[in-house]
XYZ file of C-alpha atoms in Angstrom:
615
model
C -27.453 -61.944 -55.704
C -30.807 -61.626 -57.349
C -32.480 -58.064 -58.333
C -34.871 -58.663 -55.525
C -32.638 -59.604 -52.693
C -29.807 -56.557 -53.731
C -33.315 -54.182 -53.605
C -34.409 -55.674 -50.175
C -31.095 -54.890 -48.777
C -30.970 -51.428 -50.149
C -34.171 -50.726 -48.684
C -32.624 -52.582 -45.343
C -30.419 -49.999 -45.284
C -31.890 -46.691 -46.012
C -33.567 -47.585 -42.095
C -30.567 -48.852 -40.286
C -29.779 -46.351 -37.653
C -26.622 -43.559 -38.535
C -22.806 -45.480 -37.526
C -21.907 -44.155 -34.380
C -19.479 -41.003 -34.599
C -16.838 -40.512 -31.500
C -15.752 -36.482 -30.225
C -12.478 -37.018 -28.967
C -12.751 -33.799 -27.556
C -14.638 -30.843 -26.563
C -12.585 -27.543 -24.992
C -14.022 -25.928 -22.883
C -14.707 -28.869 -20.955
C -16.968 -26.882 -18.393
C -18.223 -23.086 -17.946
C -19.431 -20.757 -15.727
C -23.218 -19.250 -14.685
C -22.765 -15.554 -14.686
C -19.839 -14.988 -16.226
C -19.769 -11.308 -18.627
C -18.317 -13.412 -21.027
C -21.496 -16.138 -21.339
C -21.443 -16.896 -25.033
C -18.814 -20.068 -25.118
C -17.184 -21.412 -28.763
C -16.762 -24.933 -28.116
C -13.797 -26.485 -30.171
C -15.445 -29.857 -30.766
C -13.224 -32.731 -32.589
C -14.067 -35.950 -33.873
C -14.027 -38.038 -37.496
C -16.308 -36.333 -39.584
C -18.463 -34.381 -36.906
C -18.620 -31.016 -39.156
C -21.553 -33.334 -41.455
C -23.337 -33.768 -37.630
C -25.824 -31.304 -36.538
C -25.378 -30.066 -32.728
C -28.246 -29.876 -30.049
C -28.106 -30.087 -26.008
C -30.876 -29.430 -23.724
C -30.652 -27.976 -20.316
C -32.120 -25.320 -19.176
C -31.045 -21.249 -19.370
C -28.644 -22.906 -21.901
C -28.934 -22.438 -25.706
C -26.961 -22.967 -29.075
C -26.747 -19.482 -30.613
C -23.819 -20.437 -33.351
C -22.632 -23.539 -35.190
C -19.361 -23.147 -37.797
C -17.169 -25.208 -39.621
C -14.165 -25.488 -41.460
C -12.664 -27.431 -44.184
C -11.268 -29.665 -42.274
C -14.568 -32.432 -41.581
C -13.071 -33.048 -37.997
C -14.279 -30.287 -36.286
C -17.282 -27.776 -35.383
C -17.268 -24.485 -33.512
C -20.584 -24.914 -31.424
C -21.574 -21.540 -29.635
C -23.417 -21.747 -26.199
C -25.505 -19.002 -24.754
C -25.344 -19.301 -20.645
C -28.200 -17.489 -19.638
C -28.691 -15.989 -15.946
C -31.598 -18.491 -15.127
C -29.472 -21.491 -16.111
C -28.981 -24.300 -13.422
C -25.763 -26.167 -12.396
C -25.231 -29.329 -13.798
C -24.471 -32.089 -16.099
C -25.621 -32.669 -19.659
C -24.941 -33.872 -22.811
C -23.813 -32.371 -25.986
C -25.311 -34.158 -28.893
C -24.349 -34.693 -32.295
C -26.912 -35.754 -35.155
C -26.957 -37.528 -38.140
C -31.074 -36.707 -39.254
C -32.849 -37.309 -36.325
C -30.804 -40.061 -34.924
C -28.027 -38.977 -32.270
C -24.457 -40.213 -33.719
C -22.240 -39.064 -30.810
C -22.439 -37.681 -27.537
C -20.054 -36.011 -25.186
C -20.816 -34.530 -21.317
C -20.812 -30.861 -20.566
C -20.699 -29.038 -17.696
C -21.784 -25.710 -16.658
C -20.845 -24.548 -12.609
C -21.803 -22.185 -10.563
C -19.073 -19.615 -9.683
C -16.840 -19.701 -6.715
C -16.552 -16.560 -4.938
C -14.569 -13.487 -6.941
C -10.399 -14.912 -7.459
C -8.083 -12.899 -4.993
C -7.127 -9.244 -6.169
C -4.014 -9.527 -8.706
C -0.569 -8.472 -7.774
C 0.453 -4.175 -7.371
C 3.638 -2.680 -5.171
C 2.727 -3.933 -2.519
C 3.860 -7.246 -3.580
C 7.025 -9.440 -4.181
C 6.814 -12.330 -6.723
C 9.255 -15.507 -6.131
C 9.681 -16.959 -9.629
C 10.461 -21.055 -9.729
C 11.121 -23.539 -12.780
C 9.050 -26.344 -11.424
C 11.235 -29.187 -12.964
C 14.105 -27.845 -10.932
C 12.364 -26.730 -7.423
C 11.787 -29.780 -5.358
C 10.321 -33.648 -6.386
C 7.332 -33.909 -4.015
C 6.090 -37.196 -6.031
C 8.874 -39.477 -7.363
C 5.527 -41.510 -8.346
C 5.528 -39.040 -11.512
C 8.924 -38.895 -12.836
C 8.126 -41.362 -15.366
C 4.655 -41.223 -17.011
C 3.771 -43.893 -19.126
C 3.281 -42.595 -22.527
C 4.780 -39.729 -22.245
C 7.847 -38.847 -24.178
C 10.501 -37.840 -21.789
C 11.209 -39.479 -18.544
C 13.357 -37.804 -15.688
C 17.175 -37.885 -16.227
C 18.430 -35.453 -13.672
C 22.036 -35.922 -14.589
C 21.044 -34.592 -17.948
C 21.234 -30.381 -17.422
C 18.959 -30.265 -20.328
C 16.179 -32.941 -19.359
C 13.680 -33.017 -17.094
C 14.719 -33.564 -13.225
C 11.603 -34.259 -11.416
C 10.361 -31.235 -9.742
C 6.438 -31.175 -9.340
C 3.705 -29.368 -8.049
C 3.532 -31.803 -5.116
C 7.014 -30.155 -4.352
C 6.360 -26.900 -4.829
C 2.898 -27.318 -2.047
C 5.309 -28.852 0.369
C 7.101 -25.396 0.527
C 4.918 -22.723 0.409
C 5.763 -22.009 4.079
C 9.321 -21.914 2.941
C 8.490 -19.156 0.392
C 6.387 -17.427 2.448
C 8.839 -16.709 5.088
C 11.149 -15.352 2.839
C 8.819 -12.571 2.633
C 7.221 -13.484 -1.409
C 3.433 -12.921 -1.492
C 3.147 -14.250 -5.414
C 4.566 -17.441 -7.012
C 5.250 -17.573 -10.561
C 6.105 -21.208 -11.759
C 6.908 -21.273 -15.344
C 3.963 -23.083 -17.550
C 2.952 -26.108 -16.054
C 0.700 -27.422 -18.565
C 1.319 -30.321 -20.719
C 4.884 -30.679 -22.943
C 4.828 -33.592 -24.322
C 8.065 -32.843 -26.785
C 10.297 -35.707 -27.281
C 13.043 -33.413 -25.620
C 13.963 -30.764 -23.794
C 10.111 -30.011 -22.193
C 10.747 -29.110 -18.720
C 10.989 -25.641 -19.479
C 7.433 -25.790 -19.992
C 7.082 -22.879 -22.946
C 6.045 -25.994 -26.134
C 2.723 -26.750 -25.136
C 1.091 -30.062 -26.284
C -2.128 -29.269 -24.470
C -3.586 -25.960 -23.376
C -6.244 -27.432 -21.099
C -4.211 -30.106 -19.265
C -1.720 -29.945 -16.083
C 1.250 -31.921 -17.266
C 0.702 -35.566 -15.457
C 4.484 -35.477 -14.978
C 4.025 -32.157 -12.467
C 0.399 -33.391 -10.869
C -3.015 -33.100 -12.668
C -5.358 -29.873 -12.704
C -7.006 -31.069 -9.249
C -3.442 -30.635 -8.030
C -2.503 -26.845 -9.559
C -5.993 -25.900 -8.286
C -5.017 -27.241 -4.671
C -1.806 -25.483 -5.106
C -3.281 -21.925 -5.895
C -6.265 -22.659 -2.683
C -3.096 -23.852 -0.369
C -0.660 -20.828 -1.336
C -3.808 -18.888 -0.424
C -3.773 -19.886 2.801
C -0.022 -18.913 2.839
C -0.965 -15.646 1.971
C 0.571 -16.314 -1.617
C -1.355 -15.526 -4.967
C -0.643 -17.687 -8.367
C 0.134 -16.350 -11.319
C 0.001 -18.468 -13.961
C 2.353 -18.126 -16.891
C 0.234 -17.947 -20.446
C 2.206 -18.410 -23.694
C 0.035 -17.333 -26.533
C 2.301 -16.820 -29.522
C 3.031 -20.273 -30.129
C 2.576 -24.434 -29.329
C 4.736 -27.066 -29.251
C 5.544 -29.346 -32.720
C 3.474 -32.378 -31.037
C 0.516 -30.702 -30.036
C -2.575 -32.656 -30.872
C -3.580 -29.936 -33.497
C -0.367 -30.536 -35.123
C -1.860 -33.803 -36.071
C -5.213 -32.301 -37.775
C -5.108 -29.045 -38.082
C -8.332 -27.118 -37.385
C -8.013 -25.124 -40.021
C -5.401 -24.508 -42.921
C -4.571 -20.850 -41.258
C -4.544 -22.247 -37.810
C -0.904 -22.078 -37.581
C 1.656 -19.465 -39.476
C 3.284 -20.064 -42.631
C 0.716 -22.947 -43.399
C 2.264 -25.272 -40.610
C 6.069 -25.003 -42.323
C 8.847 -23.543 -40.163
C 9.605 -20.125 -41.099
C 12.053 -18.488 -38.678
C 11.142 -15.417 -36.293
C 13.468 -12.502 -37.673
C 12.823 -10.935 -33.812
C 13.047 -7.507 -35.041
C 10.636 -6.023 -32.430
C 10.601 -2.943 -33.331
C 8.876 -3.077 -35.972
C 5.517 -3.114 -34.381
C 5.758 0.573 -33.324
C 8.157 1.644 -36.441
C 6.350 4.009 -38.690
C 8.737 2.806 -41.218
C 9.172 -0.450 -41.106
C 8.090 -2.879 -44.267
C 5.752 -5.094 -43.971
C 7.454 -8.437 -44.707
C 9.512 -7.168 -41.241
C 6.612 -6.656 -39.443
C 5.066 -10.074 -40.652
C 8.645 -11.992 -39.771
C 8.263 -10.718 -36.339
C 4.435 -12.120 -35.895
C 4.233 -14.487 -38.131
C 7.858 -16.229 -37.872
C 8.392 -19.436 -36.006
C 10.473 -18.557 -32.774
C 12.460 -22.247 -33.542
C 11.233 -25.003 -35.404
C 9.772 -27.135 -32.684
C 7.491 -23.716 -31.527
C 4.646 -23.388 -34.466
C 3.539 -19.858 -34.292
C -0.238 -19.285 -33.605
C -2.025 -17.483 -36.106
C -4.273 -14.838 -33.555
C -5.968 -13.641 -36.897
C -8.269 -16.931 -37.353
C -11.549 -16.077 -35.083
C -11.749 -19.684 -33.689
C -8.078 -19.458 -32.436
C -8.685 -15.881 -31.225
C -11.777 -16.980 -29.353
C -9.937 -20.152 -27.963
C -6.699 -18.628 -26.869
C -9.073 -16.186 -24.796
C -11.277 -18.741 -22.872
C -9.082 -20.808 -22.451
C -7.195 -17.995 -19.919
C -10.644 -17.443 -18.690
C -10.983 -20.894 -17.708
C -7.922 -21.028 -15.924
C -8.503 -17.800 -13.637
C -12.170 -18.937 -12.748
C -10.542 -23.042 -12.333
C -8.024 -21.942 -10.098
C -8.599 -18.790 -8.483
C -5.485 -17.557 -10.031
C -3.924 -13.888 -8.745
C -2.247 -13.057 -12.298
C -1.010 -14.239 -15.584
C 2.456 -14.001 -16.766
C 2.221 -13.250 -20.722
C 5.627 -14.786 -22.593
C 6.747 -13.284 -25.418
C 3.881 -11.264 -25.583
C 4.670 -8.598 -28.604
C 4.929 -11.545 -31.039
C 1.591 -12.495 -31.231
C -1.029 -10.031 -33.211
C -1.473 -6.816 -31.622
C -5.191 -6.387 -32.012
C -5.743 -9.806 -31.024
C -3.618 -8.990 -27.535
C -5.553 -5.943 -27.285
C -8.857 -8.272 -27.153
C -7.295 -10.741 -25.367
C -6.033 -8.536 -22.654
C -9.237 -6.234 -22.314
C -11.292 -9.512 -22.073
C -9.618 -10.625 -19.540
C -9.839 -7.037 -17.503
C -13.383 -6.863 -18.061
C -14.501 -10.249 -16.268
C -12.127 -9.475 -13.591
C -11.502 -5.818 -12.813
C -9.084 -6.164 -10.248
C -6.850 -8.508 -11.708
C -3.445 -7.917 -12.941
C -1.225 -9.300 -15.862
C 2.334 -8.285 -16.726
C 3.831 -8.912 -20.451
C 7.329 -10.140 -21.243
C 8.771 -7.619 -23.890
C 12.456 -8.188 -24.254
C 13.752 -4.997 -24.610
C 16.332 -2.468 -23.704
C 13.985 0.238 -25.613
C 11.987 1.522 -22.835
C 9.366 2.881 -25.845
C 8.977 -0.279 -26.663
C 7.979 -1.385 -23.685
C 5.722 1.006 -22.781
C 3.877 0.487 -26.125
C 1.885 -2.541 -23.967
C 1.170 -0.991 -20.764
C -2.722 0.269 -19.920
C -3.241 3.476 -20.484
C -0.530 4.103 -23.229
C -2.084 6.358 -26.304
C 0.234 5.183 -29.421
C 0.594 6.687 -32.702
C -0.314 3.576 -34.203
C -3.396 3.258 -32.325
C -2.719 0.327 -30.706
C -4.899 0.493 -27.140
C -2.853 -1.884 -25.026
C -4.995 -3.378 -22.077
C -1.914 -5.209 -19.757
C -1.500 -3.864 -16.518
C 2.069 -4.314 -16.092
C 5.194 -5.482 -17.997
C 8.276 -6.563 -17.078
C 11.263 -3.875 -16.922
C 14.055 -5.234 -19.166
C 15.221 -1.518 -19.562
C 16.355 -1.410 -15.536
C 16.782 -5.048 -15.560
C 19.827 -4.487 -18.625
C 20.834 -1.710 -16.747
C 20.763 -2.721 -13.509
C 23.020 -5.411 -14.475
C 25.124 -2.798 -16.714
C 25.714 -0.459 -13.540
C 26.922 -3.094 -11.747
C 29.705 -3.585 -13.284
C 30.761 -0.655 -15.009
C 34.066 1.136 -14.464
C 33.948 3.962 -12.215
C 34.770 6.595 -15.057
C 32.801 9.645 -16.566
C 28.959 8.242 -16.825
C 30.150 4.963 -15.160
C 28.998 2.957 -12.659
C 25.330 3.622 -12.122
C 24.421 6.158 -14.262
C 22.672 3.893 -16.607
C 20.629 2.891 -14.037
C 19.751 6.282 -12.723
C 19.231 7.296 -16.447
C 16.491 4.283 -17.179
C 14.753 5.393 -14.344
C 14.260 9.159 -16.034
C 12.547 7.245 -18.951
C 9.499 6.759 -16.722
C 7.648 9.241 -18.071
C 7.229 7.004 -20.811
C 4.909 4.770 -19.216
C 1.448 5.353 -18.213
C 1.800 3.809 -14.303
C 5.781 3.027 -13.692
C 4.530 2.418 -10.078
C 3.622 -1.385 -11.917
C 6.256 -2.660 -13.673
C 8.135 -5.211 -12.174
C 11.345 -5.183 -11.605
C 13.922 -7.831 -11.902
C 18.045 -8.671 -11.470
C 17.768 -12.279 -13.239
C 15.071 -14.590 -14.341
C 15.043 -17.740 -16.192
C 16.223 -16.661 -19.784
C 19.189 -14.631 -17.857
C 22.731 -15.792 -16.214
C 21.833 -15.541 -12.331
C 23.351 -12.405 -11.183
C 25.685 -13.727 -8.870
C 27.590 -15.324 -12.251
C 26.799 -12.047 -14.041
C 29.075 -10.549 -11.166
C 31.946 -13.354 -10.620
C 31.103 -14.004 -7.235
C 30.633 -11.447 -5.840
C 28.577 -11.345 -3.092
C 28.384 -7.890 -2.356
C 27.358 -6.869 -5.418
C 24.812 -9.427 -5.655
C 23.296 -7.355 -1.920
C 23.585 -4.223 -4.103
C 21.347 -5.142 -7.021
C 19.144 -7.349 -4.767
C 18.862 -4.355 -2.996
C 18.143 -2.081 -5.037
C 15.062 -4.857 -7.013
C 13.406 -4.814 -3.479
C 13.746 -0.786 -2.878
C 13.341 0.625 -6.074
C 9.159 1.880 -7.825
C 7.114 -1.117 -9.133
C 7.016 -4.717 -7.889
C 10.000 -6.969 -7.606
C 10.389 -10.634 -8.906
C 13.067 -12.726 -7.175
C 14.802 -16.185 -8.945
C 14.399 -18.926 -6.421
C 17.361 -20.508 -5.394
C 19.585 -16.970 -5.647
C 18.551 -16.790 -1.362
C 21.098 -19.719 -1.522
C 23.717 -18.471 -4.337
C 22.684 -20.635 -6.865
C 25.312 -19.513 -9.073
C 25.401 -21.366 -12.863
C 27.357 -20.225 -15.685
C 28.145 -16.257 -16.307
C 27.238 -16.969 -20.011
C 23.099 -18.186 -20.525
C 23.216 -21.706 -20.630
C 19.610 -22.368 -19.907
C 20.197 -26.096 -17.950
C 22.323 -25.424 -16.074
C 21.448 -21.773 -14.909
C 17.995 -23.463 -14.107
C 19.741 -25.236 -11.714
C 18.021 -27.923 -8.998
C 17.194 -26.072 -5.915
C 19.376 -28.115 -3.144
C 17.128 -30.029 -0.791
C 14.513 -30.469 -3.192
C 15.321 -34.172 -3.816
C 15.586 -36.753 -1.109
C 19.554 -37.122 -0.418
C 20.974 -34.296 -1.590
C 24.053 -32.910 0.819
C 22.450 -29.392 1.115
C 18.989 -28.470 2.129
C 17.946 -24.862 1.086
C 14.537 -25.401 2.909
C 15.941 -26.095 6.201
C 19.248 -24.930 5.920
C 21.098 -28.041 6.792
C 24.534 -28.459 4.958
C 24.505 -24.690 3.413
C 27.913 -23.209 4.251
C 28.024 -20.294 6.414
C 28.220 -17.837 3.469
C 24.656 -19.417 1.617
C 23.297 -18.746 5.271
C 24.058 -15.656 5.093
C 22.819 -14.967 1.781
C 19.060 -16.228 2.561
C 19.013 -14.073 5.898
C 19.595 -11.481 3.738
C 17.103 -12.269 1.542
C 14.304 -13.116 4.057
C 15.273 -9.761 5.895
C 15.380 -7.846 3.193
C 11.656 -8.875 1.601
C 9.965 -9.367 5.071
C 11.026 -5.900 5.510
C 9.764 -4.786 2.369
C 6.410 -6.630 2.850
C 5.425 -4.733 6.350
C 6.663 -1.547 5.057
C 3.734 0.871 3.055
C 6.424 3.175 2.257
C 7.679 0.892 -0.051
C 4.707 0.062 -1.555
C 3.015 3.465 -2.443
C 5.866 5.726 -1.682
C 6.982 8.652 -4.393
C 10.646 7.313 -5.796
C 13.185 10.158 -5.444
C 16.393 9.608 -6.796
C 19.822 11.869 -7.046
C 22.209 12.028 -9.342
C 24.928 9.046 -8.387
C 28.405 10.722 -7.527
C 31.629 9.110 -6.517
C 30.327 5.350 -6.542
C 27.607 6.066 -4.819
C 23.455 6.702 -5.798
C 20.965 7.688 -3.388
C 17.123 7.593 -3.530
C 13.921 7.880 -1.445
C 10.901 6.599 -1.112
C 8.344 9.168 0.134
C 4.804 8.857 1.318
C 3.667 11.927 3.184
C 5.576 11.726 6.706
C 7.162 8.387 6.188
C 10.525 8.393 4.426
C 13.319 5.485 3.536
C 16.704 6.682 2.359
C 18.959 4.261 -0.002
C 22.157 4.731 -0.217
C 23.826 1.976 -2.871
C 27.874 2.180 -2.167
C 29.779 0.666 -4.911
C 33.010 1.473 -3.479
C 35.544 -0.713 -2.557
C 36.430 1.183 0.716
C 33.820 2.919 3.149
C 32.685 6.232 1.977
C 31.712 9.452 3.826
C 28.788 10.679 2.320
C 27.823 14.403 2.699
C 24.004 14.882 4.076
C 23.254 18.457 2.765
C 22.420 17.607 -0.525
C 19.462 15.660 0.280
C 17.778 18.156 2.510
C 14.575 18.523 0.596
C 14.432 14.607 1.528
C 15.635 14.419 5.056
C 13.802 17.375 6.204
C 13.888 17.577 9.935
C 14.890 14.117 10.460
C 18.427 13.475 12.263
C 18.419 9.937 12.645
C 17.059 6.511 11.449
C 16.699 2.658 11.917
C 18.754 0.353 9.738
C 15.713 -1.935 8.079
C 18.553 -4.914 7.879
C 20.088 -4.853 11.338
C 17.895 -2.698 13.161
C 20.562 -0.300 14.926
C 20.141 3.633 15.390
C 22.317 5.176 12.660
C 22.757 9.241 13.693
C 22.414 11.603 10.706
C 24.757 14.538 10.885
C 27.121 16.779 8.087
C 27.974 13.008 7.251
C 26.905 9.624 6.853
C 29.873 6.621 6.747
C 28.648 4.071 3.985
C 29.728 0.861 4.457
C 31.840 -0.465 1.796
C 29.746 -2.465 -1.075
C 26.274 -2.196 0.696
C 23.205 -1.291 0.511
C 21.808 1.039 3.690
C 18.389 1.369 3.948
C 16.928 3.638 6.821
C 13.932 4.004 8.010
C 13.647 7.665 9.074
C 12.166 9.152 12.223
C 9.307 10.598 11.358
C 9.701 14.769 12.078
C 7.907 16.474 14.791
């Protein structure tokens, strides 16, 4: 090549347009006019977009904020949503100079109207594990390229359960008296094993394809709707699963804990609200892996902060959604849960959120609840969290000897820790859930313990969550052995013997079990009294503990009977409750029950009446 033709092409060259770049991916896909929260961090990826210089043009929307990191794949593009702007399409550019080098679509929406209130007392929350509830869409079992395909004869592997199953019976749910469905997460898991459980995300913005698509979960929340059902969706923060698409190119060298490399969780809790702890504890309880295929979050990076938080605004506004489930909740960072939590609360004031804390510690619980003022200074934002204390005890009283303290003194001893919390009234209240044996394995079998505890979750302050399948004695082992305790819910796949949804094939003592259950929580539902009512509980004696629920004139007495053989229970010592009342209906069977010197407990069962009110 000559000097003159190598200088022709070089000056050729310095006017050829810039090679095309490709985004991959921008997250948010889509936003909201008139939202509090109107400034948006886009996460946009691509090959070597951070060298690209961002600009969009629609109007009432504006780029306020452009960052990058070290890694060349990425930039943080801030949009301002103004008041004025206009529904609609556009594109979000990407230039190299003047010339555009990529281009991806955005959308911003105007807002539906305000998502239905959250979820308080008045409530009753049926918690399934989609995989295992019912296979609406064979058509989905196997996804091609997808990891795992369905192997239902495999307790650990996924089964086929789907959101199409779960639509098909919201009636079913609904008459058992449940006003809020809890799946466990339902967004993408695409592990090479052991993803039905849902908790490894691979993909925070995307419905698993093997459960339905996001057009399907939104249908599901505006169809339970209409069953008078609310959605809560459950939100896992703390950590991803190994094959998310970050895992691949990391955003940032901080993005994840530990610099990517398993470190293991050291789960001493505690130390978030120990004054004495040392700090490598504290940091092996945030900043530890919970197993090797989870990688724990890092909360502390301001891009992954700002993420984590629209991306659970985007799902309440998407979907309409009447909660959010938090798992694992103290193991992320405390002030970022704080933010995350309070942003949340601001852009929807009525909304409601409870927080897994897995602990026997009711102090440690409490730490998390609204309203709490800590020593450390932690101001917690969640309106509820779940109540392992009662849960552990619950399941503790059940089965304790009848001896000095025995039988259900820890449970009537939790209770007096309420004054711990800021608002008791909203914790919910649980005998099993999917990290638990079922309680009807807990108890060997037997039945009428399981109506005792079952009892008590519906009667007792706060909000109860129920285990689907239980209304049919889904049993599994008494020790945790997660795939098999997660049973399949019978009926839920085309020719199997038993059919919990219509009741064909279910032996005369599962029958009786889900009348129990869909008296029992109907009951609840259409009673105030057990929604707002003051909880007054006495002292257990003998086998047997005794509460009310008061709301001015309206009273329910419970009388829990652990006894093997019927017990007369003297009246007098409940006076200040009873007041003038002398008898009361039986809220399961509906008879007239007298109330003299004595009442005659049935042996093993709950009696809840409904007394007359007092002239």
């Amino acid at each position: 090549m000559t000097r003159f033709t190598l200088l022709l092409c070089l000056l050729l060259s310095a006017n050829l347009p810039a090679q095309a770049a490709t985004v991959s991916r921008v997250e948010p896909e889509n936003w909201w006019i008139g939202m509090k929260h109107r400034q948006v961090e886009l996460l946009v990826h691509g090959d070597g977009i951070a060298a690209l210089s961002p600009r969009l043009s629609h109007p009432g929307v504006r780029i306020v904020d452009v960052q990058a990191t070290e890694n060349p794949n990425y930039l943080f593009v801030t949009v301002d949503i103004g008041e004025d702007a206009a529904p609609g399409t556009f594109d979000l550019e990407l230039l190299d100079g003047d010339t555009v080098a990529a281009r991806h679509p955005w959308r911003i929406d105007a807002r539906e109207p305000a998502p239905p209130r959250g979820f308080d007392a008045s409530d009753a929350i049926y918690l399934v594990t989609p995989d295992r509830f019912a296979n609406g869409d064979p058509g989905n079992d196997i996804v091609a390229g997808l990891k795992e395909a369905a192997d239902r004869a495999n307790p650990n592997g996924r089964h086929g359960g789907d959101i199409a199953g779960l639509r098909a019976h919201l009636d079913y749910i609904a008459g058992l008296g449940f006003t809020r469905l809890w799946p466990t997460p339902l967004l993408a898991n695409d592990q090479p094993g052991y993803s039905y459980h849902g908790y490894a995300i691979t993909d925070l913005y995307r419905i698993d394809p093997r459960f339905g698509s996001n057009d399907d979960y939104v249908a599901l929340a505006r169809e339970a709707r209409a069953h008078g059902i609310g959605l809560i969706m459950d939100v896992v923060l703390n950590h991803i699963g190994s094959e998310h698409w970050w895992m691949h190119d990391l955003p940032s060298r901080d993005w994840i804990n530990h610099g990517g490399r398993f470190a293991p969780n050291n789960h001493r809790r505690t130390t978030i609200q120990d004054p004495h702890a040392a700090p490598g504890d504290r940091a092996g309880f945030t900043d530890g892996w919970f197993v090797e295929s989870m990688p724990d979050l890092n909360q502390r990076n301001p891009h992954l902060a700002r993420y984590l938080i629209q991306n659970t605004l985007w799902w309440i506004e998407s979907a309409g959604l009447a909660g959010i489930r938090e798992d694992t909740f103290g193991y992320a960072d405390a002030d970022f849960l704080s933010a995350w939590a309070k942003a949340v609360m601001d852009e929807y004031p009525d909304f409601a959120m409870v927080g897994e804390e897995w602990s026997a510690n009711p102090a440690i619980v409490a730490h998390w609840q609204r309203g709490k003022a800590n020593a450390s200074g932690h101001v917690p934002h969640m309106t509820s969290m779940m109540d392992f204390p009662v849960h552990i005890a619950l399941r503790d009283a059940l089965l304790r000897p009848k001896v000095w303290e025995g039988d259900w003194t820890p449970l009537y001893e939790a209770l007096a820790n309420d004054f711990l919390y800021p608002d008791p009234d909203a914790l919910v209240v649980f005998a099993e859930n999917h990290d638990s044996s079922r309680l009807l394995a807990h108890l060997d079998g037997d039945i009428h313990l399981w109506k005792l505890g079952m009892a008590y979750v519906a009667t007792t302050r706060g909000l109860p969550q129920f285990y689907y399948g239980s209304e049919v004695l889904l049993r599994g082992p008494r020790e945790r052995n997660d795939g098999e305790l997660r049973a399949d819910m019978p009926g839920g796949w085309a020719g199997d013997a038993a059919n919990a949804f219509t009741g064909e094939g279910l032996s005369a003592q599962q029958r009786d079990a889900q009348d129990f259950v869909r008296r029992l929580f109907n009951w609840r539902k259409d009673t105030p009294t057990m929604h707002v009512g003051k909880l007054r509980h006495y002292a257990p004696v003998d086998g047997v503990y005794v509460y009310f629920r008061l709301d001015g004139d309206k009273a329910v007495m419970i009388a829990l009977n652990r006894n093997d053989e019927d017990t007369a229970l003297r009246l007098d010592r409940f006076a200040d409750s009873l007041g003038r009342a002398r008898a009361g209906t039986d809220a399961l069977t509906g008879r007239r029950v007298a109330l003299g010197d004595t009442l005659l407990l049935p042996a093993k069962t709950p009696l809840i009446l409904e007394l007359d009110t007092a002239p």
